[in-house]
Short mmCIF file of C-alpha atoms and ligand atoms in Angstrom, two decimals:
data_model
loop_
_atom_site.label_atom_id
_atom_site.label_comp_id
_atom_site.label_asym_id
_atom_site.label_seq_id
_atom_site.Cartn_x
_atom_site.Cartn_y
_atom_site.Cartn_z
CA UNK B 17 153.05 -44.61 38.14
CA UNK B 18 149.29 -45.26 38.08
CA UNK B 19 147.03 -42.83 39.98
CA UNK B 20 145.67 -45.65 42.16
CA UNK B 21 146.44 -49.20 43.21
CA UNK B 22 142.74 -50.04 42.92
CA UNK B 23 139.80 -48.42 41.15
CA UNK B 24 136.43 -49.89 42.08
CA UNK B 25 133.41 -49.27 39.83
CA UNK B 26 130.26 -49.32 41.97
CA UNK B 27 129.61 -48.54 45.63
CA UNK B 28 127.24 -51.40 46.54
CA UNK B 29 128.23 -53.95 49.18
CA UNK B 30 130.80 -55.53 46.83
CA UNK B 31 132.39 -52.19 45.92
CA UNK B 32 132.44 -50.84 49.45
CA UNK B 33 133.90 -54.01 50.93
CA UNK B 34 136.55 -54.34 48.19
CA UNK B 35 137.60 -50.70 48.51
CA UNK B 36 137.86 -50.72 52.29
CA UNK B 37 139.69 -54.02 52.36
CA UNK B 38 142.35 -52.74 49.97
CA UNK B 39 142.62 -49.43 51.85
CA UNK B 40 143.09 -51.31 55.13
CA UNK B 41 146.14 -52.91 53.51
CA UNK B 42 147.60 -49.53 52.62
CA UNK B 43 146.45 -49.36 49.00
CA UNK B 44 145.50 -46.13 47.22
CA UNK B 45 141.86 -46.65 46.30
CA UNK B 46 139.14 -44.81 44.36
CA UNK B 47 135.46 -45.74 44.09
CA UNK B 48 133.45 -44.60 41.06
CA UNK B 49 129.66 -44.32 41.50
CA UNK B 50 127.18 -43.24 38.81
CA UNK B 51 124.33 -42.46 41.21
CA UNK B 52 124.31 -39.40 43.47
CA UNK B 53 123.90 -41.74 46.46
CA UNK B 54 126.10 -44.59 47.66
CA UNK B 55 125.18 -48.16 48.50
CA UNK B 56 123.76 -49.65 45.29
CA UNK B 57 120.85 -52.07 45.31
CA UNK B 58 121.53 -53.23 48.86
CA UNK B 59 121.10 -49.80 50.45
CA UNK B 60 118.71 -48.12 48.04
CA UNK B 61 116.35 -50.45 46.21
CA UNK B 62 116.85 -54.02 47.41
CA UNK B 63 118.08 -55.60 50.60
CA UNK B 64 117.64 -52.96 53.28
CA UNK B 65 114.52 -51.27 51.87
CA UNK B 66 112.72 -54.60 51.48
CA UNK B 67 113.72 -55.82 54.92
CA UNK B 68 112.66 -52.53 56.49
CA UNK B 69 109.31 -52.68 54.69
CA UNK B 70 108.86 -56.21 55.99
CA UNK B 71 109.30 -55.00 59.58
CA UNK B 72 106.96 -52.10 58.87
CA UNK B 73 104.22 -54.35 57.56
CA UNK B 74 104.64 -56.66 60.57
CA UNK B 75 104.37 -53.64 62.87
CA UNK B 76 101.47 -51.89 61.13
CA UNK B 77 99.51 -55.13 60.88
CA UNK B 78 100.19 -56.13 64.48
CA UNK B 79 101.15 -59.47 62.98
CA UNK B 80 103.48 -60.63 65.73
CA UNK B 81 100.94 -59.90 68.44
CA UNK B 82 97.88 -61.39 66.72
CA UNK B 83 96.01 -63.52 69.18
CA UNK B 84 98.80 -63.30 71.77
CA UNK B 85 97.07 -61.15 74.37
CA UNK B 86 93.46 -61.97 73.54
CA UNK B 87 93.26 -58.57 71.83
CA UNK B 88 92.56 -58.24 68.11
CA UNK B 89 95.42 -56.26 66.60
CA UNK B 90 94.50 -56.61 62.96
CA UNK B 91 95.52 -54.27 60.17
CA UNK B 92 95.10 -50.56 60.63
CA UNK B 93 92.69 -49.99 57.78
CA UNK B 94 93.93 -46.46 57.20
CA UNK B 95 97.58 -47.46 56.62
CA UNK B 96 99.00 -45.05 54.04
CA UNK B 97 101.94 -45.17 51.69
CA UNK B 98 103.79 -42.66 53.84
CA UNK B 99 103.28 -44.87 56.94
CA UNK B 100 104.58 -47.76 54.87
CA UNK B 101 107.63 -46.00 53.46
CA UNK B 102 108.60 -43.83 56.44
CA UNK B 103 111.14 -46.14 58.07
CA UNK B 104 112.40 -47.46 54.74
CA UNK B 105 113.50 -43.91 53.87
CA UNK B 106 115.12 -43.39 57.26
CA UNK B 107 117.05 -46.66 57.21
CA UNK B 108 118.20 -46.00 53.64
CA UNK B 109 119.47 -42.55 54.60
CA UNK B 110 121.38 -43.87 57.60
CA UNK B 111 123.01 -46.62 55.53
CA UNK B 112 124.13 -44.19 52.80
CA UNK B 113 125.71 -42.01 55.48
CA UNK B 114 127.42 -45.02 57.05
CA UNK B 115 128.97 -46.04 53.73
CA UNK B 116 130.18 -42.50 53.03
CA UNK B 117 131.86 -42.33 56.46
CA UNK B 118 133.35 -45.81 56.03
CA UNK B 119 134.97 -44.85 52.71
CA UNK B 120 136.15 -41.47 54.03
CA UNK B 121 137.57 -42.98 57.22
CA UNK B 122 139.68 -45.36 55.16
CA UNK B 123 140.94 -42.63 52.83
CA UNK B 124 139.10 -43.95 49.78
CA UNK B 125 138.63 -41.29 47.10
CA UNK B 126 135.07 -41.01 45.82
CA UNK B 127 134.50 -40.09 42.19
CA UNK B 128 130.89 -39.54 41.11
CA UNK B 129 130.01 -40.35 37.50
CA UNK B 130 129.57 -43.23 35.09
CA UNK B 131 132.72 -45.32 34.76
CA UNK B 132 133.89 -46.98 31.56
CA UNK B 133 137.04 -48.98 30.92
CA UNK B 134 139.07 -47.74 27.98
CA UNK B 135 141.98 -50.11 28.51
CA UNK B 136 143.01 -52.67 31.13
CA UNK B 137 144.32 -49.96 33.46
CA UNK B 138 142.20 -46.89 32.74
CA UNK B 139 138.67 -45.95 33.80
CA UNK B 140 137.10 -42.87 32.24
CA UNK B 141 134.46 -41.20 34.41
CA UNK B 142 131.76 -39.03 32.83
CA UNK B 143 129.28 -36.86 34.67
CA UNK B 144 126.94 -34.34 33.15
CA UNK B 145 128.24 -30.77 33.37
CA UNK B 146 131.71 -31.85 34.49
CA UNK B 147 134.94 -32.50 32.57
CA UNK B 148 135.76 -36.14 31.87
CA UNK B 149 138.21 -37.75 34.33
CA UNK B 150 140.72 -40.50 33.56
CA UNK B 151 141.74 -42.71 36.46
CA UNK B 152 144.66 -45.07 35.94
CA UNK B 153 145.06 -48.04 38.23
CA UNK B 154 147.07 -51.24 38.67
CA UNK B 155 143.91 -53.19 39.49
CA UNK B 156 140.27 -52.56 38.53
CA UNK B 157 137.37 -54.13 40.41
CA UNK B 158 134.07 -54.19 38.53
CA UNK B 159 131.23 -54.18 41.07
CA UNK B 160 128.42 -52.63 39.05
CA UNK B 161 125.63 -54.90 40.27
CA UNK B 162 122.39 -55.76 38.48
CA UNK B 163 119.00 -54.28 37.57
CA UNK B 164 115.50 -55.76 37.42
CA UNK B 165 114.74 -57.63 34.21
CA UNK B 166 111.65 -56.18 32.52
CA UNK B 167 109.73 -58.71 30.39
CA UNK B 168 108.29 -56.93 27.31
CA UNK B 169 104.74 -58.14 28.11
CA UNK B 170 104.32 -55.47 30.81
CA UNK B 171 103.89 -51.71 30.21
CA UNK B 172 106.39 -50.44 32.79
CA UNK B 173 105.73 -46.81 31.92
CA UNK B 174 102.35 -47.10 33.69
CA UNK B 175 102.49 -46.04 37.35
CA UNK B 176 100.50 -49.17 38.36
CA UNK B 177 103.05 -51.62 36.92
CA UNK B 178 106.22 -51.89 38.96
CA UNK B 179 109.55 -53.66 39.02
CA UNK B 180 111.16 -54.15 42.43
CA UNK B 181 113.05 -50.81 42.16
CA UNK B 182 110.02 -48.72 41.26
CA UNK B 183 107.89 -50.31 43.94
CA UNK B 184 109.64 -48.03 46.41
CA UNK B 185 108.07 -45.00 44.67
CA UNK B 186 104.49 -46.19 45.26
CA UNK B 187 102.02 -43.33 45.30
CA UNK B 188 99.29 -45.40 46.94
CA UNK B 189 99.00 -48.86 48.44
CA UNK B 190 97.42 -51.41 46.10
CA UNK B 191 93.86 -52.56 46.78
CA UNK B 192 94.68 -55.85 45.00
CA UNK B 193 98.17 -56.84 43.88
CA UNK B 194 99.44 -59.38 41.39
CA UNK B 195 103.05 -60.47 41.93
CA UNK B 196 104.65 -62.05 38.87
CA UNK B 197 107.54 -64.32 39.81
CA UNK B 198 107.76 -66.43 42.96
CA UNK B 199 111.50 -66.12 43.40
CA UNK B 200 112.88 -64.75 46.67
CA UNK B 201 112.00 -61.12 45.86
CA UNK B 202 108.47 -61.95 44.64
CA UNK B 203 107.74 -64.13 47.67
CA UNK B 204 109.06 -61.52 50.12
CA UNK B 205 106.95 -58.70 48.68
CA UNK B 206 103.87 -60.94 48.35
CA UNK B 207 104.09 -61.65 52.10
CA UNK B 208 104.55 -58.00 53.07
CA UNK B 209 101.48 -56.80 51.22
CA UNK B 210 99.41 -59.79 52.34
CA UNK B 211 100.32 -59.07 55.97
CA UNK B 212 98.87 -55.58 55.48
CA UNK B 213 95.59 -57.20 54.53
CA UNK B 214 95.96 -56.50 50.81
CA UNK B 215 94.73 -59.35 48.53
CA UNK B 216 97.81 -60.73 46.76
CA UNK B 217 98.05 -63.30 43.95
CA UNK B 218 101.42 -64.85 43.17
CA UNK B 219 102.04 -66.35 39.71
CA UNK B 220 105.02 -68.45 38.67
CA UNK B 221 105.65 -71.07 35.99
CA UNK B 222 107.41 -73.36 38.48
CA UNK B 223 105.06 -75.80 40.25
CA UNK B 224 106.69 -75.38 43.67
CA UNK B 225 107.90 -72.47 45.70
CA UNK B 226 111.66 -71.77 45.83
CA UNK B 227 112.72 -75.23 44.61
CA UNK B 228 116.25 -74.86 46.03
CA UNK B 229 114.76 -75.21 49.53
CA UNK B 230 114.37 -78.58 51.21
CA UNK B 231 111.00 -79.88 49.92
CA UNK B 232 109.50 -79.99 53.41
CA UNK B 233 110.32 -76.29 53.91
CA UNK B 234 109.12 -75.26 50.47
CA UNK B 235 105.76 -76.92 51.21
CA UNK B 236 105.63 -75.46 54.72
CA UNK B 237 106.39 -71.96 53.43
CA UNK B 238 103.66 -72.29 50.81
CA UNK B 239 101.19 -73.39 53.49
CA UNK B 240 102.10 -70.44 55.74
CA UNK B 241 101.94 -67.94 52.87
CA UNK B 242 98.52 -69.23 51.91
CA UNK B 243 97.43 -68.91 55.53
CA UNK B 244 98.63 -65.29 55.38
CA UNK B 245 96.30 -64.74 52.43
CA UNK B 246 98.59 -65.12 49.39
CA UNK B 247 96.68 -66.81 46.55
CA UNK B 248 99.14 -69.14 44.83
CA UNK B 249 98.97 -69.61 41.07
CA UNK B 250 102.00 -71.88 40.63
CA UNK B 251 102.72 -73.77 37.42
CA UNK B 252 101.09 -70.93 35.48
CA UNK B 253 102.22 -67.94 33.42
CA UNK B 254 100.65 -64.61 32.58
CA UNK B 255 99.53 -64.68 28.95
CA UNK B 256 97.87 -61.30 28.43
CA UNK B 257 97.93 -57.99 30.27
CA UNK B 258 95.50 -55.16 29.67
CA UNK B 259 96.28 -51.93 31.50
CA UNK B 260 93.49 -49.45 30.67
CA UNK B 261 94.49 -45.77 30.53
CA UNK B 262 91.88 -44.78 33.13
CA UNK B 263 93.50 -45.35 36.52
CA UNK B 264 90.15 -46.28 38.10
CA UNK B 265 89.65 -49.25 35.76
CA UNK B 266 91.24 -52.51 36.90
CA UNK B 267 94.24 -54.12 35.21
CA UNK B 268 93.02 -57.32 33.54
CA UNK B 269 95.25 -60.35 33.09
CA UNK B 270 94.78 -63.83 31.69
CA UNK B 271 96.76 -66.78 32.99
CA UNK B 272 97.91 -69.80 30.97
CA UNK B 273 95.06 -71.93 32.38
CA UNK B 274 92.51 -69.37 31.18
CA UNK B 275 91.86 -67.82 34.61
CA UNK B 276 91.10 -64.10 34.41
CA UNK B 277 92.33 -61.76 37.12
CA UNK B 278 91.59 -58.13 37.95
CA UNK B 279 93.98 -56.15 40.14
CA UNK B 280 94.89 -52.51 40.52
CA UNK B 281 98.69 -52.92 40.69
CA UNK B 282 101.24 -55.41 39.36
CA UNK B 283 104.73 -56.15 40.66
CA UNK B 284 106.97 -57.95 38.18
CA UNK B 285 109.85 -59.79 39.86
CA UNK B 286 111.20 -61.85 36.95
CA UNK B 287 114.91 -61.93 37.71
CA UNK B 288 117.76 -59.47 37.25
CA UNK B 289 120.29 -58.60 34.54
CA UNK B 290 123.97 -57.77 35.12
CA UNK B 291 124.90 -54.08 34.73
CA UNK B 292 127.55 -54.52 32.04
CA UNK B 293 126.18 -52.35 29.23
CA UNK B 294 128.36 -49.33 28.43
CA UNK B 295 131.22 -50.45 30.66
CA UNK B 296 133.54 -51.19 27.75
CA UNK B 297 134.33 -54.62 29.15
CA UNK B 298 134.29 -56.66 25.96
CA UNK B 299 136.38 -54.09 24.09
CA UNK B 300 139.21 -54.56 26.61
CA UNK B 301 138.93 -58.37 26.43
CA UNK B 302 136.71 -59.22 29.43
CA UNK B 303 134.43 -62.19 28.61
CA UNK B 304 130.69 -61.98 29.23
CA UNK B 305 128.29 -64.91 29.68
CA UNK B 306 125.01 -65.56 27.89
CA UNK B 307 123.06 -63.26 30.23
CA UNK B 308 125.59 -60.42 30.12
CA UNK B 309 127.26 -61.43 33.38
CA UNK B 310 131.04 -61.17 33.70
CA UNK B 311 132.80 -64.55 33.49
CA UNK B 312 135.33 -64.95 36.33
CA UNK B 313 137.79 -67.47 37.72
CA UNK B 314 137.84 -68.85 41.29
CA UNK B 315 139.36 -65.69 42.73
CA UNK B 316 137.10 -63.48 40.62
CA UNK B 317 139.73 -62.63 37.99
CA UNK B 318 138.32 -61.89 34.54
CA UNK B 319 139.96 -62.91 31.26
CA UNK B 320 142.11 -59.75 31.51
CA UNK B 321 144.93 -59.73 34.12
CA UNK B 322 144.37 -56.98 36.69
CA UNK B 323 140.60 -56.74 36.10
CA UNK B 324 138.36 -58.46 38.65
CA UNK B 325 134.56 -58.63 38.92
CA UNK B 326 132.43 -59.41 41.98
CA UNK B 327 128.86 -59.25 43.23
CA UNK B 328 125.68 -59.30 41.17
CA UNK B 329 127.56 -58.44 37.98
CA UNK B 330 128.94 -62.01 37.90
CA UNK B 331 125.50 -63.60 38.50
CA UNK B 332 124.59 -66.39 40.96
CA UNK B 333 124.20 -66.31 43.93
CA UNK B 334 123.73 -62.52 43.66
CA UNK B 335 123.38 -61.74 47.35
CA UNK B 336 124.76 -58.84 49.36
CA UNK B 337 126.29 -61.37 51.77
CA UNK B 338 128.22 -63.27 49.10
CA UNK B 339 129.11 -60.13 47.12
CA UNK B 340 131.06 -58.74 50.08
CA UNK B 341 132.98 -61.99 50.54
CA UNK B 342 133.81 -62.17 46.84
CA UNK B 343 135.20 -58.63 46.98
CA UNK B 344 137.43 -59.49 49.93
CA UNK B 345 138.79 -62.56 48.14
CA UNK B 346 139.37 -60.66 44.87
CA UNK B 347 141.33 -57.93 46.65
CA UNK B 348 143.43 -60.46 48.58
CA UNK B 349 144.23 -62.24 45.33
CA UNK B 350 144.91 -59.10 43.31
CA UNK B 351 147.49 -57.83 45.80
CA UNK B 352 148.80 -61.23 46.92
CA UNK B 353 147.81 -60.40 50.49
CA UNK B 354 147.02 -63.78 51.98
CA UNK B 355 146.73 -67.40 51.01
CA UNK B 356 144.45 -69.29 50.69
CA UNK B 357 141.56 -66.90 50.01
CA UNK B 358 138.66 -69.10 49.05
CA UNK B 359 134.95 -68.54 49.38
CA UNK B 360 133.38 -70.24 52.41
CA UNK B 361 132.46 -73.82 51.39
CA UNK B 362 128.95 -73.48 52.85
CA UNK B 363 126.80 -70.43 52.19
CA UNK B 364 123.64 -69.54 54.11
CA UNK B 365 120.41 -68.45 52.43
CA UNK B 366 118.08 -66.08 54.24
CA UNK B 367 114.60 -65.54 52.81
CA UNK B 368 112.64 -62.78 54.51
CA UNK B 369 109.18 -64.03 53.78
CA UNK B 370 106.55 -64.11 56.53
CA UNK B 371 107.57 -66.39 58.13
CA UNK B 372 111.32 -66.20 57.49
CA UNK B 373 113.11 -69.24 56.07
CA UNK B 374 116.82 -69.90 56.17
CA UNK B 375 119.07 -72.80 55.27
CA UNK B 376 122.69 -73.90 54.96
CA UNK B 377 124.22 -77.09 53.62
CA UNK B 378 122.41 -80.14 52.26
CA UNK B 379 118.70 -80.76 51.81
CA UNK B 380 117.07 -84.19 52.15
CA UNK B 381 116.76 -84.26 48.35
CA UNK B 382 120.46 -83.47 47.74
CA UNK B 383 121.52 -86.15 50.25
CA UNK B 384 119.31 -88.74 48.56
CA UNK B 385 120.72 -87.73 45.16
CA UNK B 386 124.25 -88.22 46.53
CA UNK B 387 123.25 -91.52 48.15
CA UNK B 388 124.38 -90.39 51.60
CA UNK B 389 122.48 -92.12 54.43
CA UNK B 390 121.23 -89.50 56.90
CA UNK B 391 119.10 -89.01 59.95
CA UNK B 392 116.73 -86.08 60.53
CA UNK B 393 116.18 -84.24 63.80
CA UNK B 394 113.23 -81.83 64.10
CA UNK B 395 112.24 -79.31 66.74
CA UNK B 396 108.89 -77.54 66.43
CA UNK B 397 108.88 -74.02 67.88
CA UNK B 398 105.45 -74.79 69.36
CA UNK B 399 107.19 -77.12 71.82
CA UNK B 400 109.97 -74.62 72.57
CA UNK B 401 109.30 -72.42 75.63
CA UNK B 402 110.52 -69.23 73.92
CA UNK B 403 108.40 -70.13 70.89
CA UNK B 404 105.39 -70.38 73.21
CA UNK B 405 106.16 -67.05 74.88
CA UNK B 406 106.37 -65.16 71.58
CA UNK B 407 103.46 -67.03 70.00
CA UNK B 408 105.59 -68.65 67.29
CA UNK B 409 103.62 -71.85 66.85
CA UNK B 410 104.44 -72.77 63.25
CA UNK B 411 108.25 -72.54 63.31
CA UNK B 412 110.47 -75.53 62.69
CA UNK B 413 114.18 -76.35 62.94
CA UNK B 414 115.39 -79.37 61.02
CA UNK B 415 118.91 -80.77 61.22
CA UNK B 416 120.33 -83.37 58.85
CA UNK B 417 123.10 -85.60 60.20
CA UNK B 418 125.17 -88.18 58.34
CA UNK B 419 123.93 -91.50 59.75
CA UNK B 420 127.42 -93.05 59.83
CA UNK B 421 129.02 -90.59 62.28
CA UNK B 422 126.29 -88.00 63.03
CA UNK B 423 128.21 -85.24 61.33
CA UNK B 424 125.97 -82.23 60.68
CA UNK B 425 125.27 -81.84 56.95
CA UNK B 426 122.32 -79.48 56.71
CA UNK B 427 120.30 -76.98 58.73
CA UNK B 428 116.84 -75.62 57.85
CA UNK B 429 114.80 -73.12 59.82
CA UNK B 430 111.37 -71.59 59.29
CA UNK B 431 109.92 -69.04 61.65
CA UNK B 432 110.79 -65.97 63.70
CA UNK B 433 114.51 -65.09 63.50
CA UNK B 434 115.23 -67.98 61.10
CA UNK B 435 117.95 -66.01 59.29
CA UNK B 436 119.70 -65.41 62.64
CA UNK B 437 119.16 -68.90 64.06
CA UNK B 438 120.70 -70.60 61.04
CA UNK B 439 124.13 -69.24 62.00
CA UNK B 440 124.47 -71.66 64.92
CA UNK B 441 124.15 -74.52 62.44
CA UNK B 442 126.26 -72.73 59.84
CA UNK B 443 129.20 -72.51 62.21
CA UNK B 444 128.68 -76.19 63.01
CA UNK B 445 128.84 -76.97 59.28
CA UNK B 446 131.96 -74.83 58.79
CA UNK B 447 133.77 -76.58 61.63
CA UNK B 448 132.70 -80.13 60.72
CA UNK B 449 130.71 -80.50 63.96
CA UNK B 450 128.65 -83.55 64.86
CA UNK B 451 125.54 -84.07 67.02
CA UNK B 452 127.83 -84.06 70.03
CA UNK B 453 128.38 -80.28 69.72
CA UNK B 454 124.69 -79.57 70.33
CA UNK B 455 124.40 -82.15 73.10
CA UNK B 456 127.35 -80.63 74.97
CA UNK B 457 126.54 -76.97 74.35
CA UNK B 458 124.70 -75.17 77.15
CA UNK B 459 122.15 -72.89 75.44
CA UNK B 460 120.50 -69.93 77.13
CA UNK B 461 117.01 -70.80 78.35
CA UNK B 462 114.40 -70.04 77.21
CA UNK B 463 115.61 -69.41 73.65
CA UNK B 464 114.72 -70.50 70.14
CA UNK B 465 118.37 -71.56 69.74
CA UNK B 466 117.76 -74.28 72.28
CA UNK B 467 115.77 -75.98 69.50
CA UNK B 468 119.18 -77.16 68.24
CA UNK B 469 119.45 -79.42 71.28
CA UNK B 470 115.86 -80.66 70.91
CA UNK B 471 116.35 -81.43 67.21
CA UNK B 472 119.62 -83.22 67.96
CA UNK B 473 118.00 -85.44 70.60
CA UNK B 474 115.21 -86.17 68.12
CA UNK B 475 117.83 -87.39 65.65
CA UNK B 476 119.60 -89.42 68.34
CA UNK B 477 116.29 -91.08 69.29
CA UNK B 478 115.88 -92.16 65.67
CA UNK B 479 119.39 -93.60 65.55
CA UNK B 480 118.65 -95.62 68.70
CA UNK B 481 115.24 -96.80 67.43
CA UNK B 482 115.49 -96.44 63.66
CA UNK B 483 112.21 -95.97 61.77
CA UNK B 484 113.54 -94.32 58.59
CA UNK B 485 114.93 -90.77 58.22
P1 LIG R 18 124.82 -53.24 43.74
O1 LIG R 18 124.39 -53.22 45.15
O2 LIG R 18 123.77 -53.29 42.70
O3 LIG R 18 125.73 -51.96 43.51
C1 LIG R 18 126.23 -51.67 42.22
C2 LIG R 18 126.59 -50.21 42.16
O4 LIG R 18 127.30 -49.95 40.95
C3 LIG R 18 125.37 -49.28 42.14
O5 LIG R 18 125.52 -48.27 43.10
C4 LIG R 18 125.36 -48.71 40.71
O6 LIG R 18 124.84 -47.40 40.67
C5 LIG R 18 126.86 -48.71 40.41
N1 LIG R 18 127.17 -48.71 38.98
C6 LIG R 18 126.65 -49.51 38.01
N2 LIG R 18 127.23 -49.22 36.82
C7 LIG R 18 128.11 -48.21 37.05
C8 LIG R 18 129.01 -47.48 36.21
N3 LIG R 18 129.12 -47.72 34.91
N4 LIG R 18 129.76 -46.52 36.78
C9 LIG R 18 129.66 -46.24 38.11
N5 LIG R 18 128.84 -46.90 38.94
C10 LIG R 18 128.09 -47.88 38.41
N6 LIG R 18 120.85 -59.88 49.29
C11 LIG R 18 121.04 -60.43 50.51
O7 LIG R 18 122.15 -60.86 50.84
N7 LIG R 18 120.01 -60.51 51.42
C12 LIG R 18 118.78 -60.05 51.13
O8 LIG R 18 117.88 -60.13 51.96
C13 LIG R 18 118.54 -59.45 49.86
N8 LIG R 18 117.33 -58.94 49.55
C14 LIG R 18 117.13 -58.34 48.34
C15 LIG R 18 115.89 -57.79 48.05
C16 LIG R 18 115.65 -57.18 46.84
C17 LIG R 18 114.30 -56.58 46.54
C18 LIG R 18 116.70 -57.11 45.87
C19 LIG R 18 116.49 -56.43 44.54
C20 LIG R 18 117.96 -57.63 46.15
C21 LIG R 18 118.18 -58.27 47.39
N9 LIG R 18 119.42 -58.82 47.72
C22 LIG R 18 119.63 -59.39 48.95
C23 LIG R 18 120.52 -58.83 46.74
C24 LIG R 18 121.51 -57.70 47.01
O9 LIG R 18 120.86 -56.46 47.06
C25 LIG R 18 122.56 -57.69 45.92
O10 LIG R 18 123.10 -59.00 45.82
C26 LIG R 18 123.69 -56.74 46.25
O11 LIG R 18 123.22 -55.41 46.34
C27 LIG R 18 124.76 -56.82 45.16
O12 LIG R 18 125.80 -55.94 45.50
P2 LIG R 18 126.74 -55.33 44.38
O13 LIG R 18 127.69 -54.45 45.11
O14 LIG R 18 127.25 -56.41 43.51
O15 LIG R 18 125.78 -54.46 43.43
#
């Protein structure tokens, strides 16, 4: 008999969720983790640290209160790295502890060390100074995550050049920062530093920001980020980088249009690579894609029966939220626990820029591409009483309804609490709701959520007196 029913490699959100789900169904589970701390990118270098730093920069800069009480609450000039990182370290510590307790409470055995598959049912774990361990298991779940991609142009050994992991070891706040890559991570960090009053330049080869967003929201986000002080250099690439050895001399960069920039720190956020090296996957028959990511079927099974892979290691969408769901589905499938176990048909996206942006479902562009007639309802937070109270005057909720029957097809939010507010619309999308749901729902007053009603009436007005979408 195998030692375990399930061995999970990796203790990030995918690994934790998969392990606990199997344990809840009475399975004997082990989790292998190569780091001395649990939680992976989500707890230690990515999701929670970046979201905590965002709150810290909003707090230290007095951003939310600016202009609200007729008092100037601009940046505390003397903000230090330890002010900036204090809460990030606390939140990280609390999350690691929570994960440890969660695994212990469910009887999951923790094995520290680097895991490697030697056959379809055996994981060898190696840790310096300790004898090698062999864990046999009926099912193996690969949840080893991803790491920042490091383009060779940048000298990462220099303490002034960071990837998104190293940024958390800052020794001093930048006086001027260049962010390379305007993906979600690059945009989020650009906003945080800009809110602290630090000059930030954002460079990306794509001509528009986050092109997966509805065009109106991409443009609105760009406008708000520029208002925050982020200098956009879109449609451009970095061609040369000169990092002089003397720390006091500026880093000099040249962009593809010839512009020369001088900054004292650089953050490179140019995507992530799957952590598959050294796992022995290909040797046991697991197929890898062009970028090293594990190739999986609809229930996250790999090419080898009994081996599953979930989370960042399989690539897009590479979010903590989706990674956890994938792990649940893989475990259900592996042990035949429930049917059907499919991924939710609509996934939300939360982008923690300043301001936040969130969306679920269709955009205007995707509806036009599919030739689906639609009607748009908008509600500006400046006309929402709660928006007025909290000084949120640039926020916007946009709903997209199918013109034929007013079924909700898309929800887009920009502004305070956008990543929370989107869930009202998300549930509407999941349940096939129409405009009627928001007309008949009694929302708390005053709330930002009430914007759903306002946006719905705006759409209904357009249906009654059509003037285009
Ligand atoms: P990980 O969290 O990376 O965990 C993988 C674990 O496997 C690690 O602990 C690693 O040490 C371990 N491991 C790797 N190889 C081995 C081995 N051979 N043996 C043993 N252990 C091994 N997602 C969101 O949903 N919302 C956000 O707001 C968000 N913000 C982000 C911000 C940043 C800056 C970054 C970088 C990411 C962000 N993400 C966000 C993405 C999110 O962090 C990842 O999608 C998520 O952590 C993936 O979970 P995972 O379990 O697949 O991998």
